[in-house]
């Protein structure tokens, strides 16, 4: 008795054949019908439709398979003979002599797919792609080319082919294009399009290097099509979106007006241009939707580069980020005969069901603004370098907080009998989306601030569990500190990660215990410089007591920041207004004790009685810190009056004076200054944090007046990026005679079933040679050797497509060179020397 079928977010929802079978069986699909899937979902068909509707598209070649067929069957007579040979259902009028050849070839190919036939080989396809790539390299030197399977999404079935420099020769173009064959095999395998009768068409597009990824949410009923604003999805890695934020006409107009009022004319102009770009993209999206007869929800995806935007593809399914749009707009359906009668729809899935049930009877709705902005962070099973980390188990997860919308696939549904969290094991080969953390606000600033608070208070614990929660925390703080309307490109995340890796590398070289003892010794040395009288001895005793009280208060949060590089990044961004550098030294613009209190808050370690002591500030440390903060608040009130706050620079300057200010007698002022010295004693340890940021170049990654982001060239070097990836996520512990799985996932020993394995027993490999493939998060990750050696034995016995765990031994090997481990004494000496580098800036 079922009448409708809904397929959710996944690729089944945009499977044209699946939808067609449902339609033939008399069932209704809640999503675009099969003809829309064919016209809009196939990337080659979509680009041709876009051209016909005057929609801006990425330059490239979309008919490689037709070119292959025409190379073998070059005219209409040959195509007719081929069609007759295989009894293909092709309209005879398309195969007339006077009919265009390319559409005829496409029609023959479509008929062959319906019959499950291959009219060309993968080798012939690869050769044609090489010719097309060479053609593009010669036409557009200095550009790379993106090869893209016509199906899939989220970066699946895509590879980039490096081109030639400007002024390069035809021979160089041919050499560069020759590398396409291996990529074709990878693409077809990853897109699951390598079988007999599969449509193996692959698009070649110029890879627009500095781009933002914007998309427009669409809903239609086959007669009308409506855009529901845009989403900026530029913050992504491995072609996987990480953070998506709404882009609306109302939000851009308000932000531009605010920038103009504040005199930031360059910023205002950039926002106004984005507003015009959004309007053009929405108009093109609606035009395209009408052209393909869109009768459900879909996404019109574009790339924006400078003053140009290009249509990439249409995702003919509801996407996981759809909430970002539905939070910003509702659909109001009015009675065409009585405008006072209407109902509002705030769920896009509900709108899809309405369209599936009522179709063209639904009048075109009105777009009604809801929230001012929305943002979504994807919580993925990745390590700190954002590489896949499968197999972990979640054993506890804090409850959602205010303003948090958590789409968690039901993971957080508690046992109805016990009220306890049910343990959840992540998928071994695929878990790119544990949850979507969504929130909203009156504007983008407020939505980012709320997301920050959600991330701060979120606590996941488990076994072998790695997520990108901390990455999001650092990233959102980075934009809050520099401007939430900044325009990151799709190339931003890797350099940002590289910079965070440099931070972490510096902390790994630090010895905090040594730093504390050196700072303590220097403070005592300064006191002894005044002699050895009774007053000096009393001061020494008081100082030692103060330092003893401060040790855990200071070292616990610093240890936590050094352990979590992304949270350290958040600290540096959040505290940008709190410090400056003068002659290589840190000058605090904010009371360091307040900075320390804020650090506990940032780490979600502020004082609470409902959690274990290990997770919060300790009682005695909190008592000391609160006493100090209260002291400074009272002092400010005395010096500035009840209605004012005294800036730290002025307060510390006043405290440096021996002569008491008005309202203080000499004895009281001396006690005040002594208390101040005690409360600040040892806080010099905090200077390490901004110094590490400065020494590693953290502040060089910045937002410009026009909202563009300057990425230092050093952060784009592949060797540094690869090294920092290992710093953020060290390879699994292994012995010198083993190669282990770099991550959990599905293991493949070769590139395709008909090809030989990368290595066999007895094979010698060089550093950089491919060893195996791990499929995880939809992608094939080719793992290369980090050293040279010989394979002694293949240890994985279950064969192709086996699920492996991170750190699982795959091969026993004999390395070409023996490794020598660093001794503990040498390591301690090295760490202390690195620490002294920073202490010189603090202590002189």
PDB file of C-alpha atoms in Angstrom, residues 629-736:
ATOM      1  CA  UNK A 629      40.310  39.134  39.860  1.00  0.00           C
ATOM      2  CA  UNK A 630      38.249  40.634  42.710  1.00  0.00           C
ATOM      3  CA  UNK A 631      41.320  42.568  43.871  1.00  0.00           C
ATOM      4  CA  UNK A 632      41.771  44.169  40.431  1.00  0.00           C
ATOM      5  CA  UNK A 633      38.051  44.956  40.107  1.00  0.00           C
ATOM      6  CA  UNK A 634      38.106  46.776  43.461  1.00  0.00           C
ATOM      7  CA  UNK A 635      41.303  48.575  42.511  1.00  0.00           C
ATOM      8  CA  UNK A 636      39.833  49.714  39.184  1.00  0.00           C
ATOM      9  CA  UNK A 637      36.750  51.017  40.969  1.00  0.00           C
ATOM     10  CA  UNK A 638      38.925  53.015  43.371  1.00  0.00           C
ATOM     11  CA  UNK A 639      41.059  54.456  40.579  1.00  0.00           C
ATOM     12  CA  UNK A 640      38.511  54.940  37.779  1.00  0.00           C
ATOM     13  CA  UNK A 641      35.206  55.304  39.618  1.00  0.00           C
ATOM     14  CA  UNK A 642      32.238  52.962  39.738  1.00  0.00           C
ATOM     15  CA  UNK A 643      31.162  53.642  36.152  1.00  0.00           C
ATOM     16  CA  UNK A 644      34.484  53.034  34.419  1.00  0.00           C
ATOM     17  CA  UNK A 645      37.012  50.331  33.582  1.00  0.00           C
ATOM     18  CA  UNK A 646      40.656  51.290  33.612  1.00  0.00           C
ATOM     19  CA  UNK A 647      42.593  49.847  30.654  1.00  0.00           C
ATOM     20  CA  UNK A 648      45.328  47.452  31.764  1.00  0.00           C
ATOM     21  CA  UNK A 649      48.044  49.607  30.229  1.00  0.00           C
ATOM     22  CA  UNK A 650      46.974  52.527  32.454  1.00  0.00           C
ATOM     23  CA  UNK A 651      46.421  50.383  35.539  1.00  0.00           C
ATOM     24  CA  UNK A 652      49.824  48.689  35.290  1.00  0.00           C
ATOM     25  CA  UNK A 653      51.477  52.064  34.686  1.00  0.00           C
ATOM     26  CA  UNK A 654      49.838  53.455  37.851  1.00  0.00           C
ATOM     27  CA  UNK A 655      50.933  50.388  39.837  1.00  0.00           C
ATOM     28  CA  UNK A 656      54.527  50.962  38.763  1.00  0.00           C
ATOM     29  CA  UNK A 657      54.579  54.312  40.607  1.00  0.00           C
ATOM     30  CA  UNK A 658      55.836  54.361  44.200  1.00  0.00           C
ATOM     31  CA  UNK A 659      53.975  57.582  44.964  1.00  0.00           C
ATOM     32  CA  UNK A 660      50.363  56.711  45.906  1.00  0.00           C
ATOM     33  CA  UNK A 661      47.561  58.148  43.763  1.00  0.00           C
ATOM     34  CA  UNK A 662      44.820  60.318  45.223  1.00  0.00           C
ATOM     35  CA  UNK A 663      42.744  58.430  47.788  1.00  0.00           C
ATOM     36  CA  UNK A 664      45.533  56.076  48.960  1.00  0.00           C
ATOM     37  CA  UNK A 665      47.947  56.547  51.840  1.00  0.00           C
ATOM     38  CA  UNK A 666      51.534  55.326  51.466  1.00  0.00           C
ATOM     39  CA  UNK A 667      51.129  52.192  53.593  1.00  0.00           C
ATOM     40  CA  UNK A 668      47.971  51.063  51.806  1.00  0.00           C
ATOM     41  CA  UNK A 669      49.533  51.750  48.401  1.00  0.00           C
ATOM     42  CA  UNK A 670      52.581  49.655  49.284  1.00  0.00           C
ATOM     43  CA  UNK A 671      50.285  46.788  50.283  1.00  0.00           C
ATOM     44  CA  UNK A 672      48.360  47.201  46.996  1.00  0.00           C
ATOM     45  CA  UNK A 673      51.575  47.098  44.965  1.00  0.00           C
ATOM     46  CA  UNK A 674      52.791  44.066  46.919  1.00  0.00           C
ATOM     47  CA  UNK A 675      49.501  42.273  46.240  1.00  0.00           C
ATOM     48  CA  UNK A 676      49.779  43.187  42.555  1.00  0.00           C
ATOM     49  CA  UNK A 677      53.299  41.744  42.438  1.00  0.00           C
ATOM     50  CA  UNK A 678      52.056  38.554  44.057  1.00  0.00           C
ATOM     51  CA  UNK A 679      49.121  38.100  41.717  1.00  0.00           C
ATOM     52  CA  UNK A 680      51.281  38.708  38.625  1.00  0.00           C
ATOM     53  CA  UNK A 681      54.138  36.566  39.885  1.00  0.00           C
ATOM     54  CA  UNK A 682      54.778  33.683  37.446  1.00  0.00           C
ATOM     55  CA  UNK A 683      52.315  34.896  34.832  1.00  0.00           C
ATOM     56  CA  UNK A 684      55.346  35.465  32.612  1.00  0.00           C
ATOM     57  CA  UNK A 685      54.766  31.853  31.590  1.00  0.00           C
ATOM     58  CA  UNK A 686      51.803  33.083  29.532  1.00  0.00           C
ATOM     59  CA  UNK A 687      54.239  35.060  27.340  1.00  0.00           C
ATOM     60  CA  UNK A 688      55.219  31.759  25.733  1.00  0.00           C
ATOM     61  CA  UNK A 689      51.874  31.545  23.939  1.00  0.00           C
ATOM     62  CA  UNK A 690      51.975  34.734  21.820  1.00  0.00           C
ATOM     63  CA  UNK A 691      55.739  34.269  21.315  1.00  0.00           C
ATOM     64  CA  UNK A 692      55.151  30.843  19.765  1.00  0.00           C
ATOM     65  CA  UNK A 693      52.472  32.394  17.533  1.00  0.00           C
ATOM     66  CA  UNK A 694      54.880  35.132  16.448  1.00  0.00           C
ATOM     67  CA  UNK A 695      57.877  32.837  15.905  1.00  0.00           C
ATOM     68  CA  UNK A 696      55.844  30.392  13.793  1.00  0.00           C
ATOM     69  CA  UNK A 697      54.237  33.128  11.662  1.00  0.00           C
ATOM     70  CA  UNK A 698      50.680  32.477  12.876  1.00  0.00           C
ATOM     71  CA  UNK A 699      49.695  36.136  12.495  1.00  0.00           C
ATOM     72  CA  UNK A 700      50.882  36.326   8.862  1.00  0.00           C
ATOM     73  CA  UNK A 701      47.760  34.483   7.692  1.00  0.00           C
ATOM     74  CA  UNK A 702      45.424  37.454   7.577  1.00  0.00           C
ATOM     75  CA  UNK A 703      42.315  39.065   6.103  1.00  0.00           C
ATOM     76  CA  UNK A 704      42.733  42.136   3.893  1.00  0.00           C
ATOM     77  CA  UNK A 705      40.535  45.233   3.519  1.00  0.00           C
ATOM     78  CA  UNK A 706      38.672  43.705   0.583  1.00  0.00           C
ATOM     79  CA  UNK A 707      37.974  40.583   2.715  1.00  0.00           C
ATOM     80  CA  UNK A 708      40.386  38.468   0.689  1.00  0.00           C
ATOM     81  CA  UNK A 709      42.783  36.275   2.661  1.00  0.00           C
ATOM     82  CA  UNK A 710      46.553  36.512   2.311  1.00  0.00           C
ATOM     83  CA  UNK A 711      48.196  33.088   2.530  1.00  0.00           C
ATOM     84  CA  UNK A 712      51.989  33.266   2.993  1.00  0.00           C
ATOM     85  CA  UNK A 713      53.673  31.311   0.153  1.00  0.00           C
ATOM     86  CA  UNK A 714      55.620  29.229   2.669  1.00  0.00           C
ATOM     87  CA  UNK A 715      52.358  27.582   3.756  1.00  0.00           C
ATOM     88  CA  UNK A 716      51.616  26.333   0.229  1.00  0.00           C
ATOM     89  CA  UNK A 717      54.757  24.205  -0.157  1.00  0.00           C
ATOM     90  CA  UNK A 718      53.850  20.508  -0.555  1.00  0.00           C
ATOM     91  CA  UNK A 719      56.824  19.273   1.498  1.00  0.00           C
ATOM     92  CA  UNK A 720      55.989  21.517   4.469  1.00  0.00           C
ATOM     93  CA  UNK A 721      52.305  20.603   4.210  1.00  0.00           C
ATOM     94  CA  UNK A 722      53.155  16.892   4.238  1.00  0.00           C
ATOM     95  CA  UNK A 723      55.507  17.318   7.219  1.00  0.00           C
ATOM     96  CA  UNK A 724      52.965  19.312   9.238  1.00  0.00           C
ATOM     97  CA  UNK A 725      50.294  16.712   8.480  1.00  0.00           C
ATOM     98  CA  UNK A 726      52.498  14.171  10.277  1.00  0.00           C
ATOM     99  CA  UNK A 727      53.079  16.609  13.145  1.00  0.00           C
ATOM    100  CA  UNK A 728      49.334  17.028  13.673  1.00  0.00           C
ATOM    101  CA  UNK A 729      48.606  13.319  13.270  1.00  0.00           C
ATOM    102  CA  UNK A 730      51.724  11.202  13.764  1.00  0.00           C
ATOM    103  CA  UNK A 731      51.710   7.944  11.817  1.00  0.00           C
ATOM    104  CA  UNK A 732      50.665   4.925  13.879  1.00  0.00           C
ATOM    105  CA  UNK A 733      53.355   3.465  16.078  1.00  0.00           C
ATOM    106  CA  UNK A 734      55.226   0.780  14.212  1.00  0.00           C
ATOM    107  CA  UNK A 735      58.402  -1.239  14.219  1.00  0.00           C
ATOM    108  CA  UNK A 736      61.149  -0.531  11.717  1.00  0.00           C
TER     109      UNK A 736
END
